[in-house]
Amino acid sequence: MHDYKRYKAHLNELEQQLAGAYHRQLVLITGSPAWCYEILNSLIDENNTLVVSKQCAIKNSYWPTRTHQILGQEFAHAVYDGFSGLHPDKLAALAGTVKAGGILFLLLPELDDLASWQDPALSTVQSHGQSIDYSIFNQRFATIIKPLPAFHLSEKNGFISNNASYVMHNKIDYEPQQNCIEQIVKVANGRANRPLLINADRGRGKSAALGLAAAKLTDKKVIICSTQFKATHSSFKHLAQELGIQYNADDKQLANLHYVAPDALLNTLPECDLLQVDEAAAIPVPLLLKMLAHYPRIVFASTLIGYEGNGRGYTIRFSNYIKAHYKASKVVTLNEPLRFAKHDPLEKHIRTLLALDAEYIELSSDELEQPVHSEITQQSLVNNEPLLQQVIALLALAHYQSSVNDLRQLLDAPSQRLFISKVNSQLVGVCLIAIEGGLSEELALQVISGERRPQGHLMVQALSQLSFNNDCLIQLSARVVRIAIDPSSHNIGLGKKLLSYCESQVKDQCSWFGASFGATAQLLNFWQNQGFDTVKLGYQRDKSTAEHSALVVKCLSDKSTIIQSLKKQFKNDFFYALLTHFKTLDWQLVNILIEGFSDELISLETHERLALLTKSNFTQFSISATLWQLLSQSPSYISQLTKSDKQLLIKLVLQNESNEKVIQHLGLLGKKQLESQFKRAIKNLTSTIQ
């Protein structure tokens, strides 16, 4: 029998210590679900406590379907019911809502049972046809949480305190935030084209600073832009407090501050004196660049750790772009917490448990040994915490979108294989591969007809639906989920060597090897140079990258006729789509795709027609249809042209862009110059044909 009164007394003492220290703490409750719920209900105050649980056994329980439903709120205490599934993103987001002096209660089975417990969250990392009876993620979680200086109430072992101690009478340092506010005001009042980047972890007062700066700019119109309106509440709330006015959480306009969603902003381009972009990393970089081009006074603010589903790739790539193109730009990083004092135990625990502090160490030596490739198991990875940290950090660094759930996926997904490269004993490359297929013939036919979409078999489903061939689903395939190379070691062939090694390791097991990614000219060029064929380009742009998703594949077996057929089909579809869905596709990307196509025999009539037209006083209108026919059948002709000729013919003929837009794209003076350039390009083209 447990003494609930003694537990309550310990908790009261803990709350007093936390209040004095401006800290927050983790309280772990482990045992059977019934016991944990009973203990929790005896300890928590219903008022101002957010309970994340699928169980009605806990008062006021609520289960958010998406992480952003939790963000942007504050509570005295919070409860995470692990029995509803241990989802890292939800746990991390919930921890961020706890105010100074508060507690996050975490309910779980006894730690010794955690790895073999049937965690409901495991279904999110399982592909169809697989089951997991042991969680390596939960094994690591239990190992790391046991010695943490936190309170632990166990049905089996009673009360454990693990020497949790606090520095009393902490102070919160507001000076960094004040400096940040001054920098925002400077952008609004200073010279144009001096963008400001604000990077901060959660709880650092980034969003509050945007609102407080708006309060100092009451004579100016300020627009705040974010993918989620809810994320701007803190900015509006602090503006209202500073100006002493009422704020309704549904209002999208208050005093001089107006909320506009990213798509609405770029569609209407409303005027303002200052544009504030909050959670900029959640907005595709191409959209940020459009904002940057139109608004001369702009501030980008973003959270460093990917609670919102953004990766460190944004921070690096976008920051580098800003520094390269705007010499007077500034970057402000807010390190000092404001919602709680520094060295906060809860923040430290969550970061440790979910490897959120993982930092990649770039290769430093100039004398590089040959890379050593190997495959590592999930168990060996969790047995080597320093290597795990480096793998997680490199994957986050290289990818535009990262999630707190990536760690669970890495350690628990049963269909995954992990390959690494080391140079001078240091990690320089990671390739994560999912094994797909192996489905029954009955299920395969249902997938092809569109009746079923089994989880985790993304590439083979796409291949089967494109080819109407169930072999793609019955045989096994290997899909590259992510490949990441040390940023300081790009363009020296490490990615090519690692990919080649992976291929050698999967070819005996798999019939196809492929990948799907946001298509850029540089990326497609890499894959096509490694012998992969592009067989699909999505018509819709991806919301996170603003790029079209490409599917590339290589045949590892005797099933090459399927790929040859898909290549030909894609070529025909693509040239038609250039006149419709892909009319505005980047010309360099079109050029790379064309380079991957095979030529067909051009009819004698087409050759003769082109020869007669070029000898006559042809016009753009009279020759374009014949040119389109020639280039769509034998695209290699365009590959032999100069860069400017390629761009002109792709835009004007293959994509049928208007003369006005082509003049604008190429920076020409007018129609006469366009006509002259067009005739020159035709002359150069026909000289390569003859």
XYZ file of C-alpha atoms in Angstrom:
690
model
C 0.000 0.000 0.000
C 1.421 3.371 -0.996
C 1.176 6.447 1.153
C -0.472 8.978 -1.180
C -0.226 11.717 1.465
C 3.569 11.291 1.583
C 3.730 11.543 -2.209
C 1.636 14.716 -2.066
C 3.947 16.176 0.610
C 7.021 15.460 -1.569
C 5.266 17.105 -4.499
C 4.362 20.224 -2.490
C 7.986 20.561 -1.389
C 9.133 20.145 -5.005
C 6.734 22.866 -6.200
C 8.050 25.307 -3.589
C 11.644 24.646 -4.684
C 10.739 25.033 -8.367
C 8.908 28.321 -7.746
C 11.985 29.801 -6.065
C 14.303 28.553 -8.795
C 12.019 29.510 -11.753
C 12.549 25.946 -12.923
C 10.354 23.076 -14.119
C 10.739 19.373 -13.384
C 9.830 15.924 -14.646
C 7.871 13.585 -12.367
C 7.809 10.000 -13.611
C 4.942 7.725 -12.528
C 5.418 4.043 -13.459
C 3.401 0.896 -12.927
C 0.113 -0.544 -14.166
C -2.202 1.918 -15.975
C -4.851 1.734 -13.203
C -2.300 2.464 -10.459
C -0.690 5.335 -12.395
C -4.071 6.959 -13.127
C -5.137 6.631 -9.469
C -1.883 8.192 -8.210
C -2.047 10.994 -10.774
C -5.655 11.910 -9.982
C -4.727 12.171 -6.290
C -1.819 14.520 -7.071
C -2.929 16.951 -9.779
C -5.046 20.049 -9.582
C -7.511 20.116 -12.504
C -7.130 23.864 -12.958
C -4.546 24.959 -15.537
C -3.194 21.442 -16.140
C -3.040 20.142 -19.717
C -3.609 16.365 -19.829
C -2.526 14.641 -23.041
C -4.134 11.200 -22.976
C -6.566 8.990 -24.907
C -7.974 7.680 -21.597
C -11.010 9.156 -19.877
C -9.646 7.681 -16.598
C -7.721 10.969 -16.154
C -9.658 14.176 -15.573
C -9.877 16.579 -18.554
C -7.906 14.284 -20.859
C -7.327 15.380 -24.465
C -5.377 13.787 -27.352
C -4.139 16.181 -30.060
C -3.866 14.692 -33.554
C -1.126 17.161 -34.513
C 1.721 18.699 -32.567
C 0.854 22.288 -33.509
C -2.388 21.922 -31.526
C -0.237 21.918 -28.365
C 2.188 24.702 -29.308
C 1.797 28.345 -28.374
C 0.090 27.651 -25.017
C 1.209 27.810 -21.364
C 0.071 25.735 -18.372
C 1.010 25.509 -14.708
C 1.438 21.726 -15.087
C 1.068 19.098 -17.812
C 0.490 15.351 -17.999
C 1.704 13.002 -20.738
C 0.058 9.596 -20.658
C 2.628 7.201 -22.132
C 0.019 4.412 -22.130
C -1.618 6.271 -25.038
C 1.659 5.851 -26.966
C 5.103 7.362 -26.469
C 5.212 9.854 -29.355
C 8.422 11.947 -29.055
C 7.040 14.998 -30.899
C 3.991 15.269 -28.638
C 6.091 14.770 -25.480
C 8.600 17.456 -26.534
C 5.884 19.934 -27.533
C 3.984 19.353 -24.284
C 7.124 19.961 -22.196
C 7.411 23.371 -23.859
C 3.988 24.452 -22.548
C 4.917 24.062 -18.845
C 5.508 27.390 -17.076
C 8.271 28.138 -14.555
C 7.511 26.397 -11.255
C 5.539 23.694 -13.070
C 5.747 19.921 -13.421
C 5.448 17.551 -16.370
C 3.999 14.215 -15.200
C 4.991 11.282 -17.412
C 3.075 8.010 -17.030
C 4.699 4.773 -18.209
C 4.967 1.047 -17.417
C 7.779 0.091 -15.028
C 11.088 0.983 -16.700
C 12.397 -2.625 -16.691
C 9.350 -3.593 -18.804
C 9.437 -0.616 -21.169
C 11.384 -2.199 -24.063
C 9.108 -5.268 -24.362
C 5.862 -3.342 -23.641
C 3.495 -3.142 -26.622
C 3.664 0.627 -27.032
C 0.685 1.889 -29.135
C 3.068 4.339 -30.839
C 4.949 1.449 -32.494
C 2.251 1.241 -35.179
C 3.524 4.554 -36.610
C 6.919 3.053 -37.545
C 5.706 -0.364 -38.749
C 5.199 -1.072 -42.427
C 2.229 -3.234 -43.453
C 2.894 -6.902 -42.732
C 5.375 -6.249 -39.911
C 5.126 -6.327 -36.138
C 7.523 -5.282 -33.390
C 7.716 -7.095 -30.067
C 10.719 -5.158 -28.723
C 11.328 -1.393 -28.871
C 14.964 -0.258 -29.032
C 13.807 3.366 -28.695
C 12.051 2.470 -25.418
C 15.106 0.468 -24.298
C 17.270 3.598 -24.674
C 14.558 5.788 -23.111
C 14.424 3.572 -19.986
C 18.236 3.428 -19.704
C 18.589 7.218 -19.915
C 15.626 8.208 -17.731
C 16.557 5.931 -14.786
C 19.540 7.960 -13.481
C 18.123 11.425 -14.312
C 17.809 13.787 -11.333
C 14.003 13.709 -11.374
C 11.201 12.487 -9.098
C 10.012 8.934 -9.741
C 6.915 7.319 -8.216
C 6.927 3.580 -8.889
C 4.217 1.030 -8.081
C 6.982 -1.545 -7.637
C 9.730 0.508 -5.944
C 7.922 3.396 -4.225
C 9.384 6.932 -4.157
C 12.784 7.675 -5.789
C 14.162 11.223 -5.833
C 17.575 10.749 -7.563
C 19.059 13.783 -5.767
C 17.080 16.449 -7.607
C 18.322 19.772 -6.172
C 17.727 23.433 -7.104
C 19.484 26.773 -6.939
C 17.027 29.011 -5.143
C 16.180 32.602 -6.090
C 17.196 32.489 -9.767
C 16.731 35.531 -11.962
C 15.619 35.654 -15.586
C 17.834 37.756 -17.857
C 15.705 39.865 -20.213
C 18.649 41.792 -21.741
C 19.132 39.508 -24.817
C 15.438 39.854 -25.671
C 15.631 43.645 -25.279
C 18.606 43.746 -27.677
C 16.614 41.618 -30.113
C 13.659 44.048 -29.937
C 16.029 46.952 -30.676
C 17.353 45.106 -33.742
C 13.783 44.561 -35.033
C 12.989 48.278 -34.548
C 16.222 49.138 -36.434
C 15.091 47.048 -39.420
C 11.783 48.975 -39.518
C 13.377 52.409 -39.176
C 16.698 51.870 -40.931
C 17.828 51.413 -44.509
C 16.077 48.968 -46.807
C 17.305 45.461 -47.624
C 18.909 44.715 -44.255
C 17.031 41.549 -43.241
C 17.241 40.189 -39.708
C 17.289 36.489 -38.802
C 16.280 35.510 -35.265
C 17.074 31.925 -34.222
C 16.014 30.587 -30.835
C 15.028 27.442 -28.983
C 11.554 27.367 -27.459
C 10.939 29.491 -24.373
C 13.444 32.191 -25.397
C 10.880 34.949 -26.029
C 11.273 35.076 -29.806
C 7.550 35.479 -30.614
C 7.089 37.849 -27.668
C 9.923 40.025 -29.054
C 8.032 40.401 -32.342
C 4.960 41.690 -30.487
C 6.957 43.975 -28.176
C 8.793 45.453 -31.194
C 5.440 46.141 -32.896
C 4.410 48.057 -29.755
C 7.407 50.375 -30.293
C 6.386 50.935 -33.928
C 2.815 52.192 -33.483
C 3.267 54.672 -36.366
C 4.043 51.807 -38.762
C 1.978 49.036 -40.339
C 3.424 45.666 -39.310
C 2.393 42.343 -40.872
C 3.117 39.097 -39.027
C 3.167 35.963 -41.162
C 3.193 32.332 -39.972
C 1.848 28.997 -41.236
C -0.239 28.675 -38.040
C -2.210 31.686 -36.776
C -2.157 30.103 -33.297
C 1.649 30.463 -33.243
C 1.290 34.278 -33.347
C -0.855 34.523 -30.172
C 2.189 35.286 -28.025
C 3.109 38.227 -30.288
C -0.427 39.676 -30.170
C -0.696 39.071 -26.411
C 2.545 40.943 -25.651
C 1.558 43.796 -27.985
C -1.770 44.115 -26.125
C -0.078 44.088 -22.700
C 2.463 46.705 -23.760
C -0.212 49.028 -25.192
C -2.697 48.311 -22.391
C -5.468 47.167 -24.732
C -7.791 44.153 -24.858
C -6.923 41.171 -27.050
C -9.317 38.507 -28.272
C -7.474 35.294 -29.306
C -9.561 35.087 -32.513
C -8.583 38.564 -33.745
C -6.110 38.607 -36.618
C -5.578 42.348 -36.331
C -4.687 44.413 -33.281
C -3.546 48.050 -33.314
C -0.797 48.210 -35.990
C -0.199 44.436 -36.174
C -1.965 42.304 -38.832
C -1.753 38.531 -39.350
C -1.547 37.255 -42.940
C -0.957 33.592 -43.923
C 2.027 32.926 -46.264
C -0.029 31.987 -49.357
C -2.383 34.975 -48.923
C 0.629 37.266 -48.435
C 2.274 36.203 -51.710
C -0.999 36.194 -53.649
C -2.030 39.729 -52.642
C 1.321 41.344 -51.604
C -0.261 43.798 -49.115
C 1.733 46.909 -48.269
C 3.461 47.245 -44.904
C 6.388 49.042 -43.261
C 7.730 45.829 -41.690
C 7.119 42.149 -42.414
C 7.678 39.727 -39.519
C 7.870 36.033 -40.510
C 7.477 33.789 -37.462
C 8.425 30.073 -37.614
C 10.102 30.816 -40.940
C 11.639 27.324 -41.056
C 8.158 25.840 -41.513
C 7.717 27.851 -44.743
C 9.355 26.575 -47.973
C 12.571 28.460 -48.773
C 11.364 29.473 -52.288
C 8.412 31.275 -50.658
C 10.745 32.999 -48.169
C 12.892 34.184 -51.090
C 9.798 35.682 -52.779
C 8.971 37.548 -49.557
C 12.566 38.725 -49.361
C 12.472 39.992 -52.942
C 9.251 41.991 -52.444
C 9.531 43.366 -48.897
C 12.554 45.616 -48.255
C 12.181 45.496 -44.443
C 11.772 41.957 -43.148
C 12.483 39.861 -40.038
C 12.641 36.036 -40.099
C 12.262 34.248 -36.761
C 12.471 30.511 -36.241
C 12.780 27.764 -33.643
C 16.057 25.835 -33.864
C 14.838 22.432 -32.673
C 12.242 20.923 -34.977
C 9.116 20.816 -32.790
C 7.298 22.457 -35.684
C 8.631 19.929 -38.188
C 11.532 21.972 -39.508
C 15.149 20.923 -39.840
C 18.516 22.503 -39.248
C 18.855 22.441 -43.032
C 16.713 25.615 -43.098
C 18.930 27.404 -40.598
C 22.118 26.663 -42.512
C 20.958 27.028 -46.113
C 18.739 30.050 -45.647
C 21.236 31.813 -43.358
C 23.996 31.228 -45.925
C 21.804 32.639 -48.703
C 20.989 35.768 -46.661
C 24.655 36.349 -45.758
C 25.772 35.904 -49.377
C 23.156 38.213 -50.925
C 22.589 40.792 -48.157
C 25.907 41.949 -46.735
C 24.219 44.258 -44.185
C 21.972 41.483 -42.807
C 22.169 40.387 -39.161
C 21.623 37.120 -37.300
C 20.480 37.169 -33.660
C 20.479 33.942 -31.641
C 18.482 33.971 -28.401
C 20.071 31.534 -25.948
C 18.730 32.830 -22.630
C 15.390 31.276 -21.606
C 12.604 33.658 -20.514
C 9.718 31.358 -19.590
C 12.000 29.746 -17.000
C 15.526 30.245 -15.629
C 18.604 28.777 -17.307
C 19.724 25.194 -16.504
C 16.053 24.169 -16.366
C 15.858 20.450 -15.402
C 12.816 19.627 -17.571
C 14.316 21.128 -20.728
C 17.584 19.286 -20.069
C 15.806 15.955 -19.475
C 13.694 16.178 -22.649
C 16.705 17.111 -24.770
C 18.728 14.222 -23.348
C 15.919 11.672 -23.724
C 15.161 12.635 -27.337
C 18.739 13.493 -28.467
C 17.664 17.053 -29.317
C 21.077 18.464 -28.412
C 22.906 16.256 -30.922
C 25.570 18.357 -32.676
C 27.457 17.098 -35.704
C 31.252 17.478 -35.662
C 32.472 18.233 -39.180
C 35.571 16.543 -40.589
C 38.587 18.713 -39.793
C 41.598 16.940 -41.322
C 42.904 17.909 -44.779
C 44.571 14.520 -45.306
C 41.650 12.179 -45.860
C 41.821 8.414 -45.817
C 39.579 6.364 -48.099
C 36.040 6.122 -46.683
C 35.182 2.918 -44.801
C 31.572 1.817 -45.314
C 29.586 -0.490 -43.044
C 26.069 -1.476 -42.109
C 25.053 -0.980 -38.493
C 22.115 -2.509 -36.684
C 19.645 -0.533 -34.598
C 20.801 -2.413 -31.488
C 24.481 -1.593 -32.097
C 23.516 2.047 -32.658
C 21.726 2.310 -29.320
C 24.719 0.619 -27.644
C 26.954 3.441 -28.937
C 25.400 6.735 -27.783
C 28.161 8.999 -29.271
C 27.644 7.405 -32.717
C 23.853 7.657 -32.359
C 24.191 11.381 -31.575
C 26.366 11.921 -34.663
C 23.978 9.980 -36.936
C 20.933 11.925 -35.686
C 22.775 15.260 -35.985
C 24.022 14.584 -39.519
C 20.563 13.494 -40.702
C 18.995 16.650 -39.188
C 21.709 18.860 -40.656
C 21.287 17.575 -44.181
C 17.514 17.515 -44.349
C 15.181 20.461 -44.773
C 12.469 18.920 -42.630
C 13.328 17.101 -39.424
C 11.027 15.807 -36.737
C 11.500 14.895 -33.095
C 10.029 11.523 -34.160
C 13.066 10.782 -36.356
C 14.854 9.138 -33.409
C 12.033 6.646 -32.856
C 11.855 5.914 -36.591
C 15.622 5.362 -36.732
C 15.704 2.940 -33.789
C 12.428 1.033 -34.199
C 11.355 0.835 -37.859
C 11.762 -2.895 -38.657
C 11.997 -2.405 -42.430
C 15.031 -0.096 -42.224
C 18.693 -0.734 -42.926
C 21.332 1.814 -41.926
C 24.661 2.282 -43.732
C 27.425 4.659 -42.682
C 30.741 5.987 -44.033
C 33.699 6.918 -41.870
C 36.835 8.835 -42.845
C 39.718 8.964 -40.351
C 37.382 7.059 -37.954
C 34.904 9.948 -38.088
C 31.313 9.691 -39.367
C 30.983 11.477 -42.732
C 27.944 9.822 -44.325
C 24.658 8.146 -43.425
C 22.237 6.352 -45.732
C 18.899 5.174 -44.394
C 17.145 2.569 -46.554
C 13.635 1.123 -46.253
C 12.995 -2.366 -47.625
C 9.592 -2.438 -49.313
C 7.404 -5.007 -51.090
C 7.042 -8.716 -50.372
C 3.247 -8.358 -50.394
C 0.785 -11.087 -51.325
C -0.566 -11.301 -54.879
C -4.097 -10.596 -53.627
C -3.054 -7.414 -51.805
C -0.902 -6.352 -54.780
C -3.935 -6.442 -57.089
C -5.954 -4.368 -54.587
C -3.141 -1.764 -54.478
C -2.980 -1.526 -58.289
C -6.755 -0.996 -58.474
C -6.513 1.759 -55.826
C -8.517 -0.131 -53.166
C -5.666 -0.420 -50.642
C -2.674 1.708 -49.575
C -0.612 -0.452 -47.179
C 1.540 1.646 -44.834
C 5.271 1.961 -45.480
C 5.481 0.703 -49.086
C 5.642 4.095 -50.815
C 7.946 3.446 -53.768
C 6.630 0.009 -54.755
C 3.047 1.296 -54.667
C 3.988 4.120 -57.030
C 5.871 1.754 -59.383
C 3.010 -0.772 -59.466
C 0.357 1.881 -60.121
C 2.457 3.420 -62.904
C 3.224 0.078 -64.573
C 0.052 -1.879 -63.637
C 2.464 -4.708 -62.788
C 2.126 -6.514 -59.452
C 5.758 -7.763 -59.596
C 6.790 -4.406 -58.073
C 4.748 -5.200 -54.939
C 5.502 -8.920 -54.704
C 9.301 -8.581 -55.158
C 11.405 -6.614 -52.629
C 12.752 -3.118 -53.305
C 15.129 -0.776 -51.487
C 14.145 2.888 -51.094
C 16.645 5.511 -49.918
C 14.786 7.374 -47.172
C 17.632 9.819 -46.524
C 21.259 10.169 -47.501
C 23.378 12.730 -45.681
C 27.040 13.696 -46.164
C 29.283 15.864 -43.969
C 28.642 19.461 -45.223
C 32.403 20.196 -45.316
C 33.008 17.135 -47.543
C 30.554 17.764 -50.370
C 31.554 17.371 -54.040
C 34.400 14.896 -53.432
C 32.407 11.780 -54.273
C 31.499 10.533 -50.767
C 27.764 10.365 -51.531
C 28.410 8.446 -54.756
C 30.651 5.912 -52.962
C 28.195 5.392 -50.085
C 25.268 4.922 -52.489
C 27.296 2.425 -54.523
C 28.124 0.475 -51.345
C 24.445 0.409 -50.324
C 23.509 -0.905 -53.761
C 26.039 -3.739 -53.434
C 24.532 -4.691 -50.063
C 20.875 -4.782 -51.170
C 21.150 -6.153 -54.727
C 20.932 -9.833 -53.687
C 17.747 -9.126 -51.708
C 16.013 -6.528 -53.883
C 14.832 -6.200 -57.495
C 14.759 -2.378 -57.553
C 16.678 0.447 -55.867
C 15.249 3.952 -55.779
C 14.402 7.173 -53.982
C 11.802 9.922 -53.851
C 12.705 13.553 -53.067
C 11.961 17.210 -53.827
C 13.360 17.643 -57.336
C 16.068 20.234 -57.967
C 18.420 20.270 -60.954
C 21.422 19.527 -58.713
C 19.787 16.576 -56.929
C 18.368 14.995 -60.081
C 21.728 15.377 -61.781
C 23.365 13.422 -58.916
C 20.867 10.544 -59.109
C 20.810 10.327 -62.900
C 24.641 10.292 -62.947
C 24.524 7.226 -60.665
C 22.426 5.329 -63.224
C 18.963 6.003 -61.765
C 16.086 6.772 -64.132
C 13.407 9.340 -63.342
C 10.018 7.677 -63.831
C 7.688 10.176 -62.179
C 7.460 13.870 -61.281
C 4.559 14.888 -59.052
C 2.201 17.505 -60.506
C 1.689 19.217 -57.135
C 4.457 21.105 -55.320
C 5.319 19.761 -51.885
C 4.069 22.075 -49.112
C 7.323 21.918 -47.150
C 9.866 22.323 -49.970
C 7.763 23.953 -52.729
C 9.370 21.396 -55.071
C 7.839 18.663 -57.218
C 8.492 15.178 -55.874
C 10.644 13.022 -58.181
C 10.766 9.221 -58.173
C 14.031 7.704 -59.432
C 14.709 3.991 -59.781
C 17.369 1.518 -60.916
C 16.758 -2.128 -61.810
C 18.886 -4.636 -59.847
C 17.414 -7.756 -61.470
C 16.134 -9.100 -64.778
C 12.965 -6.981 -64.505
C 14.456 -4.091 -66.534
C 11.621 -4.132 -69.107
C 9.298 -2.605 -66.483
C 11.669 0.347 -65.982
C 12.246 0.806 -69.729
C 8.496 0.982 -70.238
C 8.090 3.484 -67.362
C 10.915 5.657 -68.745
C 9.243 5.875 -72.158
C 5.858 6.556 -70.594
C 7.294 9.304 -68.358
C 9.041 10.929 -71.326
C 5.758 11.159 -73.273
C 3.798 12.379 -70.238
C 6.484 14.929 -69.342
C 6.635 16.652 -72.722
C 2.849 17.045 -72.713
C 2.927 18.286 -69.077
C 5.479 20.981 -70.029
C 2.592 22.668 -71.833
C 0.263 22.291 -68.826
C 1.243 21.376 -65.216
C 4.975 22.002 -65.712
C 4.687 25.219 -67.743
C 6.524 27.180 -65.021
C 9.012 24.439 -64.083
C 12.577 25.699 -63.639
C 14.349 25.397 -67.019
C 17.520 23.898 -65.478
C 15.398 21.097 -63.980
C 13.720 20.530 -67.363
C 17.176 20.363 -68.961
C 18.443 17.711 -66.483
C 15.310 15.601 -66.972
C 15.680 15.812 -70.762
C 19.271 14.575 -70.481
C 17.945 11.347 -68.947
C 15.636 10.592 -71.889
C 16.416 8.317 -74.848
C 16.085 9.439 -78.472
C 13.587 8.021 -80.933
C 14.079 7.840 -84.672
C 12.989 11.089 -86.304
C 10.895 10.604 -89.429
C 12.276 11.721 -92.790
C 9.267 14.024 -93.202
C 10.116 15.900 -89.959
C 13.752 16.338 -91.075
C 12.686 17.608 -94.482
C 10.061 19.945 -93.022
C 12.647 21.472 -90.636
C 15.193 21.894 -93.453
C 12.645 23.673 -95.671
C 11.492 25.949 -92.829
C 15.013 27.007 -91.831
C 15.821 27.916 -95.458
C 12.679 30.058 -95.669
C 11.940 33.323 -93.890
C 10.413 31.384 -90.972
C 8.655 32.897 -87.977
C 8.488 31.656 -84.411
C 4.862 30.614 -85.010
C 5.554 28.709 -88.240
C 8.467 26.639 -86.924
C 7.587 26.005 -83.242
C 5.301 22.972 -83.798
C 7.970 21.173 -85.880
C 10.650 22.077 -83.318
C 8.473 20.755 -80.470
C 7.975 17.480 -82.341
C 11.718 17.139 -83.034
C 12.886 17.950 -79.499
C 10.239 15.810 -77.776
C 11.280 12.809 -79.880
C 15.069 13.333 -79.819
C 15.845 15.455 -76.747
C 19.622 14.899 -77.063
C 19.705 17.641 -79.736
C 18.995 20.274 -77.093
C 21.744 18.935 -74.798
C 24.414 20.008 -77.317
C 23.396 23.682 -77.248
C 24.765 26.580 -75.197
C 23.126 27.457 -71.868
C 21.316 30.526 -73.264
C 20.032 28.611 -76.329
C 18.771 25.780 -74.101
C 16.944 28.209 -71.829
C 15.349 30.002 -74.782
C 14.105 26.850 -76.553
C 12.894 25.184 -73.337
C 10.919 28.248 -72.297
C 9.650 29.377 -75.690
C 9.066 26.068 -77.518
C 8.784 23.183 -75.032
C 6.894 25.149 -72.345
C 5.173 27.537 -74.791
C 5.771 30.508 -72.474
C 4.591 33.921 -73.676
C 7.146 36.174 -75.389
C 6.760 38.725 -72.598
C 7.659 36.205 -69.888
C 10.624 34.822 -71.870
C 11.940 38.367 -72.426
C 11.662 38.909 -68.661
C 13.299 35.528 -67.803
C 16.255 36.093 -70.128
C 16.653 39.805 -69.356
C 16.222 40.805 -73.031
C 15.491 44.330 -74.257
C 12.385 43.474 -76.283
C 10.758 41.444 -79.057
C 13.398 42.299 -81.666
C 16.195 40.939 -79.492
C 14.083 37.857 -78.697
C 13.524 37.215 -82.416
C 17.247 37.595 -83.124
C 18.195 35.201 -80.276
C 15.550 32.695 -81.422
C 16.854 32.612 -85.005
C 20.415 32.187 -83.737
C 19.317 29.265 -81.490
C 17.565 27.581 -84.470
C 20.727 27.978 -86.575
C 22.844 26.420 -83.809
C 20.324 23.593 -83.405
C 20.154 22.697 -87.087
C 23.974 22.695 -87.316
C 24.061 19.928 -84.660
C 21.488 17.862 -86.577
C 23.289 17.904 -89.949
